[in-house]
XYZ file of C-alpha atoms in Angstrom:
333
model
C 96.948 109.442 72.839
C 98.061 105.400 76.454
C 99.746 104.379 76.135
C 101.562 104.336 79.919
C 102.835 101.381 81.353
C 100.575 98.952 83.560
C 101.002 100.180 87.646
C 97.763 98.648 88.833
C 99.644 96.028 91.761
C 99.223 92.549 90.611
C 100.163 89.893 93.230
C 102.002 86.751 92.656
C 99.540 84.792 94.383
C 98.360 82.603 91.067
C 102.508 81.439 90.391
C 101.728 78.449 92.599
C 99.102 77.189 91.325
C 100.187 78.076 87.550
C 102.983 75.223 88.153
C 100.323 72.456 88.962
C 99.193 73.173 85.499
C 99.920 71.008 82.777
C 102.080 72.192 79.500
C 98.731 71.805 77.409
C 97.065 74.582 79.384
C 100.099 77.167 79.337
C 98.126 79.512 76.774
C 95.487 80.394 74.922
C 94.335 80.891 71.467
C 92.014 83.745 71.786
C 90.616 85.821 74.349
C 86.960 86.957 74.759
C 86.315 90.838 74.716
C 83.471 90.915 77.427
C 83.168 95.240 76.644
C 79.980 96.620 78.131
C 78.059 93.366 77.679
C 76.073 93.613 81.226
C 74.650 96.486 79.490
C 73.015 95.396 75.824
C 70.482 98.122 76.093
C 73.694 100.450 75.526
C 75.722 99.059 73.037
C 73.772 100.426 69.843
C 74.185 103.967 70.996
C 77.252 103.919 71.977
C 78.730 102.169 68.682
C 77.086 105.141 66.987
C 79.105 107.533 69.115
C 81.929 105.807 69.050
C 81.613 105.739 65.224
C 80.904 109.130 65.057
C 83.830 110.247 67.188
C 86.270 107.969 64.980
C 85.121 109.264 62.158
C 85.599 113.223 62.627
C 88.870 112.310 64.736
C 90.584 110.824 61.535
C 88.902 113.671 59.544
C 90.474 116.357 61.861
C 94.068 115.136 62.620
C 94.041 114.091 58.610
C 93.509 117.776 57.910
C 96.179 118.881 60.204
C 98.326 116.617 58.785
C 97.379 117.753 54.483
C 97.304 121.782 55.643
C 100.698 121.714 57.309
C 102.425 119.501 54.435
C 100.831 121.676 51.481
C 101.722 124.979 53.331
C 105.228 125.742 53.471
C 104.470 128.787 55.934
C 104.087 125.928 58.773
C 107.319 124.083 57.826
C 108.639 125.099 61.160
C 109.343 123.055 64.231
C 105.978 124.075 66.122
C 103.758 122.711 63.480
C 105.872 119.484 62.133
C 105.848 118.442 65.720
C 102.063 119.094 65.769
C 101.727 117.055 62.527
C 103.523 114.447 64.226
C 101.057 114.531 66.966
C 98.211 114.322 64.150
C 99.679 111.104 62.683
C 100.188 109.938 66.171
C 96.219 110.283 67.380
C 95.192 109.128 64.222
C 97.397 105.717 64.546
C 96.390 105.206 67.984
C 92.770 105.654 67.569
C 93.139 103.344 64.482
C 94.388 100.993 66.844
C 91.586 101.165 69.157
C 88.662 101.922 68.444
C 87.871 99.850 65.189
C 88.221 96.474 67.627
C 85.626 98.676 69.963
C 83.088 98.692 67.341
C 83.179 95.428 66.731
C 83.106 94.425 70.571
C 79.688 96.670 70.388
C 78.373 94.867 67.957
C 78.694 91.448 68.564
C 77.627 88.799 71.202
C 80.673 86.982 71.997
C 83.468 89.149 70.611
C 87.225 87.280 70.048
C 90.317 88.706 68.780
C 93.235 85.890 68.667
C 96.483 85.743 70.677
C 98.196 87.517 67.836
C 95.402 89.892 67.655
C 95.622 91.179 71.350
C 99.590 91.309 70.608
C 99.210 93.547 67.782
C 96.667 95.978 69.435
C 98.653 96.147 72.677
C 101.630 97.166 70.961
C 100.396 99.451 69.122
C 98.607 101.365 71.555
C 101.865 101.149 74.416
C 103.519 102.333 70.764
C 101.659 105.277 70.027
C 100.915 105.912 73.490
C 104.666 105.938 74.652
C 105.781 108.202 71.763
C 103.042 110.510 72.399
C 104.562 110.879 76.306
C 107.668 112.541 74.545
C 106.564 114.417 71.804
C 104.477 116.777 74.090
C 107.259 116.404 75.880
C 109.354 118.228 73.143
C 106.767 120.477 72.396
C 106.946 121.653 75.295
C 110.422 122.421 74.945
C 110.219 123.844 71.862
C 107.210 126.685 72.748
C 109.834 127.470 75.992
C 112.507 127.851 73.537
C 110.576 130.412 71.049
C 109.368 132.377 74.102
C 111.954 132.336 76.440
C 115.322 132.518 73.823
C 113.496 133.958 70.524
C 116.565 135.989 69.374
C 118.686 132.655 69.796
C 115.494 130.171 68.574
C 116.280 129.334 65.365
C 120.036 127.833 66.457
C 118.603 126.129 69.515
C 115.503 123.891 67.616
C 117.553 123.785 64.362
C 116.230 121.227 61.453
C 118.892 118.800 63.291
C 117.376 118.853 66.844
C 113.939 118.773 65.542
C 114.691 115.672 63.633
C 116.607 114.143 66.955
C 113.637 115.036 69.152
C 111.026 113.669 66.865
C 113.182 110.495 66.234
C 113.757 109.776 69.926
C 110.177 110.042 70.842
C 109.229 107.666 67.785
C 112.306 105.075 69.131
C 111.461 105.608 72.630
C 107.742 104.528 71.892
C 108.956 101.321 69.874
C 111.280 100.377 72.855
C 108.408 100.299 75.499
C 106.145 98.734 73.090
C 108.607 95.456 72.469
C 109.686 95.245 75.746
C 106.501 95.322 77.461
C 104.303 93.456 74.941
C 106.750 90.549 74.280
C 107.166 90.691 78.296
C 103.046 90.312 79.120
C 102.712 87.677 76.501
C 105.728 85.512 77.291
C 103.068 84.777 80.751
C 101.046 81.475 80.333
C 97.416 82.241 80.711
C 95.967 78.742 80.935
C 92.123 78.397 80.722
C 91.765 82.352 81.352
C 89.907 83.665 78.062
C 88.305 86.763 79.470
C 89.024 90.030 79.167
C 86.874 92.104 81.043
C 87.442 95.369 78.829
C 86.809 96.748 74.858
C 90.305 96.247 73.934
C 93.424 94.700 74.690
C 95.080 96.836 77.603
C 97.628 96.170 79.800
C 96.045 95.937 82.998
C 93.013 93.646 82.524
C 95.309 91.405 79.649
C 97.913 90.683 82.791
C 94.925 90.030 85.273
C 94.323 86.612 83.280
C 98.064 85.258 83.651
C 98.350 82.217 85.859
C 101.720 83.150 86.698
C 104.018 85.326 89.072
C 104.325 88.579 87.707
C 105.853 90.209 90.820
C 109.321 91.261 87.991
C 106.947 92.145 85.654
C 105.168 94.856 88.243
C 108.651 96.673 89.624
C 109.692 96.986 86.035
C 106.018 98.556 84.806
C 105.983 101.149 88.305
C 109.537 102.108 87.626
C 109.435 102.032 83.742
C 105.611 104.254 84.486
C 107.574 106.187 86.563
C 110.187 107.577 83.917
C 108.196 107.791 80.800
C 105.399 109.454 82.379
C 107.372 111.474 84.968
C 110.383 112.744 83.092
C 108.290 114.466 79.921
C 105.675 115.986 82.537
C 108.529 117.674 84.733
C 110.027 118.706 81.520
C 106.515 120.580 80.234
C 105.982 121.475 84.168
C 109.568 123.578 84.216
C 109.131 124.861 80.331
C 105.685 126.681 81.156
C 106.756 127.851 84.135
C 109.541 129.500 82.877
C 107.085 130.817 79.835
C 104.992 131.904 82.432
C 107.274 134.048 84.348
C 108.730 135.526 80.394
C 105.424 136.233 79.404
C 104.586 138.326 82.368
C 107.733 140.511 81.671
C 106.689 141.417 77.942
C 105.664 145.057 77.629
C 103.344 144.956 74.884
C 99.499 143.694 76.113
C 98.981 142.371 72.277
C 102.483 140.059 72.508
C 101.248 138.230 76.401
C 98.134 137.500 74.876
C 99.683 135.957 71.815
C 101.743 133.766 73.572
C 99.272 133.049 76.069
C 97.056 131.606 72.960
C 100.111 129.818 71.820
C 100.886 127.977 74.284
C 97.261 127.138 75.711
C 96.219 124.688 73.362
C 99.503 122.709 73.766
C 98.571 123.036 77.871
C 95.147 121.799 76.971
C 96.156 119.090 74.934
C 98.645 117.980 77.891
C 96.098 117.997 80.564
C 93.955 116.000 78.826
C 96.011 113.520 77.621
C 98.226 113.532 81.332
C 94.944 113.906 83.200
C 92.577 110.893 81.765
C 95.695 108.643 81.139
C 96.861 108.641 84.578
C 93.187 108.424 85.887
C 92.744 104.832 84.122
C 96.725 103.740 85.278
C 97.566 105.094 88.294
C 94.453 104.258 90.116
C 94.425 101.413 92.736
C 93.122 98.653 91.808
C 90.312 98.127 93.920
C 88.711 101.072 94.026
C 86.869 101.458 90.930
C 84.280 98.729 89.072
C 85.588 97.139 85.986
C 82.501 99.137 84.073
C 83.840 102.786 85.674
C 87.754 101.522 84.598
C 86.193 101.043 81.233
C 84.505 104.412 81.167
C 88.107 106.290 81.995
C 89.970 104.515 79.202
C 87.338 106.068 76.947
C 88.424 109.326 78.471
C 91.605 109.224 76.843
C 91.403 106.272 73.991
C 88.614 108.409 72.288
C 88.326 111.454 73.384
C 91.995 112.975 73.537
C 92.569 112.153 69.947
C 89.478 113.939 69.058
C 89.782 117.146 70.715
C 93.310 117.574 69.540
C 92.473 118.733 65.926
C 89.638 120.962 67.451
C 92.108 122.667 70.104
C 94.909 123.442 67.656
C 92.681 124.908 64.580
C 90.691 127.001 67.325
C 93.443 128.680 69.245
C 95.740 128.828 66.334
C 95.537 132.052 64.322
C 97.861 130.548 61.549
C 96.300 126.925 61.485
C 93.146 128.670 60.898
C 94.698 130.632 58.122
C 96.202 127.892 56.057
C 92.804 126.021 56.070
C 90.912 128.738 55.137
C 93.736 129.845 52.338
C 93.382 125.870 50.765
C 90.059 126.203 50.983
C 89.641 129.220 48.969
C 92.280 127.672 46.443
C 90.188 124.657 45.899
C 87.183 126.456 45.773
C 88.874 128.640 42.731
C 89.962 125.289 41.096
C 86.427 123.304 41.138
C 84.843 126.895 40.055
C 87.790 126.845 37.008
């Protein structure tokens, strides 16, 4: 999944000299991807990794997605949230990393105003909805393991439905808000991006105006959407935690230990590299490393989701191997 909101302190410094500028120079009609260009000796390896890595990422979360739609033994909250997660990794790696290759593979790579729009929302989109889905998922694996007699009435079809629509609404409202809000800045004769795709943070580096507002909205906004779902999954494992140490039976702890450690995985991943890449300061890290760390989570978080769920999950691994053996008996037919 990024996806969280821009923190990196921008000062306002530029706002008086943005107002010397004439009305011709307020924007721009493309920008210039700079990606890894100081290093061309690079490029050609890593745009056949990066392919690669697309590739079996849309493969993997496409499975997920097929298995738990043509097996009605997963039509239960746990997996339809982790088929939500699927579509989500496979929509937000769409949005990335397709502009990446191209960056890789070309001298002077542009993507127009509209362009950068488009990819920025998308990725604050998918990146914001992911922030509350794990989030619910969260929820729901303390629900199952904490209340299981009283499970099925607390994540009905009805909440399930609420808490998938409120992540999907929540990600849509931080992606207008904050896209329409970095692109309403003039950018004058600033064309370069010093990154492989249009992010927040290096996108608002080129405005040539004060974006002091703009900065207390992102730390607070940051602040909520990234906070409030990791208390929530902080609180719901600890109380797992503390159940699953009371459980008699060896067999059942170590069940829901394997349950709920690829969804802990998935979380520290996604958590960990995210906030690496936008809660850093500013000046501590090269523009090369800060392009490095949004690899961390742009490519390799959606990737390693497929692989963690069908690896730790007894019942994922089932259903693929069940439609597997059915297709099998159909080409053999």
């Amino acid at each position: 999944m990024t996806p969280l909101l821009y923190l990196a302190p921008l000062r306002a410094a530029r706002g008086s000299s943005a107002a010397t500028r004439g009305q011709n120079d307020s924007s721009v009609a493309e920008f210039i991807l700079l990606g890894f260009s100081a290093f061309p000796e690079l490029q050609g390896q890593m745009f056949g990794a990066f392919l690669v890595i697309y590739l079996v990422t849309l493969m993997g979360n496409a499975t997920i997605v097929a298995v738990i739609l043509l097996d009605q033994s997963l039509h239960i909250p746990m997996y339809l949230f982790l088929q939500n997660l699927s579509v989500v990794e496979m929509s937000f790696s769409a949005a990335i990393t397709p502009e990446m290759l191209v960056v890789l593979t070309s001298e002077k790579a542009t993507i127009s105003f509209g362009g950068c729009f488009a990819q920025m929302y998308f990725i604050l989109l998918f990146g914001g909805t992911e922030c509350f889905l794990l989030g619910a998922m969260a929820y729901d694996r303390f629900a199952a393991i904490c209340h299981p007699l009283s499970y099925p009435m607390i994540m009905n079809k009805r909440v399930f439905v609420k808490l998938v629509m409120f992540s999907w609404v929540s990600g849509i409202m931080v992606a207008t808000v904050q896209t329409t809000w970095v692109f309403s800045f003039p950018y004058c004769d600033h064309k370069e991006i010093n990154h492989l795709f249009c992010e927040t943070p290096p996108v608002l580096e080129l405005a040539c105006a004060d974006t002091f507002l703009f900065e207390v909205y992102a730390f607070t906004g940051t602040i909520l959407i990234v906070m409030v779902p990791f208390l929530l999954i902080l609180l719901s494992y600890t109380r797992i935690l503390f159940s699953i140490l009371r459980m008699p039976s060896t067999t059942g702890r170590q069940k829901a230990f394997s349950t709920c450690a690829s969804h802990l995985t998935s979380v520290t991943l996604f958590y960990g590299t995210a906030s690496i890449t936008y809660l850093q300061p500013k000046s501590r890290y090269s523009p090369d490393t800060k392009k490095l760390m949004s690899l961390a989570y742009t490519l390799l978080t959606p990737l390693l989701n497929p692989l963690i769920y069908s690896l730790r999950n007894k019942e994922m691994k089932r259903a693929v191997l069940k439609l597997w053996q059915r297709k099998v008996a159909l080409h053999r037919g």
